[in-house]
Amino acid sequence: FMPNFIGVPLGRMLIRRVLNKVEKVKAELTTVSHMIERTGVKRIDLLKVDVEGAEMAVLRGVKDEHWGMVQQVVLEAEDFATVEELRTLLESKGF
C-alpha cells in the first residue's frame, strides 16, 4: 500500500509478502502520464488499475491532457470508502 504514490522518490523500498515471508523489493515508481510522455503512446484502449489501495494516487497521476487518450478504465477498489471518490473522479473525466 503506497498512500503517497505520487511524488515518492524512484527506487523507494517496497515490502511484499511471499509465502508468509517478507521480502524487500526495489521498484521504480512513476505516473501514467510520465509513461505516456516517455513512450509516445497515442491511445490507451484499456487502463487497468489494481494497486492494493492506491487507486486514487494512480488516477491522479494522469494529467488532464492525457485523459482523452484513455478509452476505458477498469479498476479494483481496495475498500468501499474510496468507491464514491473514484467514481466522481472518473465521471469528471468523461467516464
Short mmCIF file of C-alpha atoms in Angstrom, two decimals:
data_model
loop_
_atom_site.label_atom_id
_atom_site.label_comp_id
_atom_site.label_asym_id
_atom_site.label_seq_id
_atom_site.Cartn_x
_atom_site.Cartn_y
_atom_site.Cartn_z
CA PHE A 1 0.00 0.00 0.00
CA MET A 2 1.55 3.27 -1.14
CA PRO A 3 -0.71 6.10 0.07
CA ASN A 4 1.67 8.76 -1.27
CA PHE A 5 2.42 7.13 -4.63
CA ILE A 6 2.69 10.42 -6.48
CA GLY A 7 5.91 12.15 -5.55
CA VAL A 8 7.54 9.08 -4.00
CA PRO A 9 11.22 9.01 -4.99
CA LEU A 10 12.19 6.42 -7.58
CA GLY A 11 13.78 3.37 -6.04
CA ARG A 12 11.84 3.55 -2.76
CA MET A 13 11.86 0.25 -0.93
CA LEU A 14 8.65 -1.75 -1.14
CA ILE A 15 7.74 -4.67 1.06
CA ARG A 16 5.77 -7.61 -0.24
CA ARG A 17 4.67 -10.88 1.34
CA VAL A 18 5.63 -14.08 -0.47
CA LEU A 19 4.55 -17.38 1.09
CA ASN A 20 4.37 -15.78 4.54
CA LYS A 21 7.85 -14.29 4.15
CA VAL A 22 8.56 -10.58 3.94
CA GLU A 23 10.76 -9.64 1.03
CA LYS A 24 12.11 -6.16 0.31
CA VAL A 25 11.95 -5.25 -3.35
CA LYS A 26 13.30 -2.14 -5.04
CA ALA A 27 10.79 -0.79 -7.51
CA GLU A 28 10.73 2.23 -9.79
CA LEU A 29 7.54 4.23 -9.32
CA THR A 30 6.23 6.54 -11.97
CA THR A 31 2.95 8.02 -13.17
CA VAL A 32 0.73 7.02 -16.06
CA SER A 33 1.37 10.40 -17.68
CA HIS A 34 5.13 10.02 -17.35
CA MET A 35 4.90 6.68 -19.19
CA ILE A 36 2.72 8.23 -21.90
CA GLU A 37 5.25 11.01 -22.41
CA ARG A 38 8.22 8.64 -22.28
CA THR A 39 6.82 6.11 -24.75
CA GLY A 40 4.86 8.39 -27.08
CA VAL A 41 1.69 6.33 -26.75
CA LYS A 42 -1.19 7.99 -28.61
CA ARG A 43 -4.10 5.85 -27.38
CA ILE A 44 -4.83 3.63 -24.39
CA ASP A 45 -7.60 1.17 -25.17
CA LEU A 46 -7.80 -0.13 -21.59
CA LEU A 47 -6.27 1.32 -18.43
CA LYS A 48 -6.37 -1.46 -15.82
CA VAL A 49 -5.65 -0.40 -12.25
CA ASP A 50 -5.08 -2.97 -9.48
CA VAL A 51 -2.79 -1.36 -6.91
CA GLU A 52 -3.99 -2.53 -3.50
CA GLY A 53 -5.41 0.73 -2.18
CA ALA A 54 -3.52 3.35 -4.19
CA GLU A 55 -6.15 3.72 -6.92
CA MET A 56 -6.70 7.45 -6.40
CA ALA A 57 -2.97 8.10 -6.50
CA VAL A 58 -2.68 6.28 -9.82
CA LEU A 59 -5.63 8.13 -11.36
CA ARG A 60 -4.31 11.46 -10.07
CA GLY A 61 -1.10 10.62 -11.93
CA VAL A 62 -2.92 11.05 -15.24
CA LYS A 63 -2.64 14.65 -16.46
CA ASP A 64 -5.80 16.28 -17.79
CA GLU A 65 -4.40 16.37 -21.33
CA HIS A 66 -3.92 12.58 -21.30
CA TRP A 67 -7.41 11.51 -20.23
CA GLY A 68 -8.69 11.84 -23.82
CA MET A 69 -6.33 9.03 -24.86
CA VAL A 70 -7.94 6.58 -22.42
CA GLN A 71 -10.86 4.69 -23.94
CA GLN A 72 -11.82 2.50 -20.96
CA VAL A 73 -10.84 2.17 -17.30
CA VAL A 74 -11.10 -1.00 -15.24
CA LEU A 75 -10.07 -0.85 -11.61
CA GLU A 76 -10.33 -2.79 -8.42
CA ALA A 77 -11.15 -0.63 -5.41
CA GLU A 78 -9.45 -1.84 -2.25
CA ASP A 79 -12.22 -0.57 0.03
CA PHE A 80 -15.73 0.79 -0.28
CA ALA A 81 -14.74 4.08 1.34
CA THR A 82 -13.00 5.21 -1.85
CA VAL A 83 -15.55 3.96 -4.38
CA GLU A 84 -17.53 7.22 -4.45
CA GLU A 85 -14.36 9.31 -4.73
CA LEU A 86 -13.12 7.10 -7.59
CA ARG A 87 -16.47 7.30 -9.38
CA THR A 88 -16.58 11.09 -9.01
CA LEU A 89 -13.08 11.44 -10.45
CA LEU A 90 -13.80 9.12 -13.37
CA GLU A 91 -17.11 10.83 -14.14
CA SER A 92 -15.33 14.21 -14.16
CA LYS A 93 -13.02 12.77 -16.84
CA GLY A 94 -15.93 11.64 -19.02
CA PHE A 95 -16.39 8.03 -17.93
#
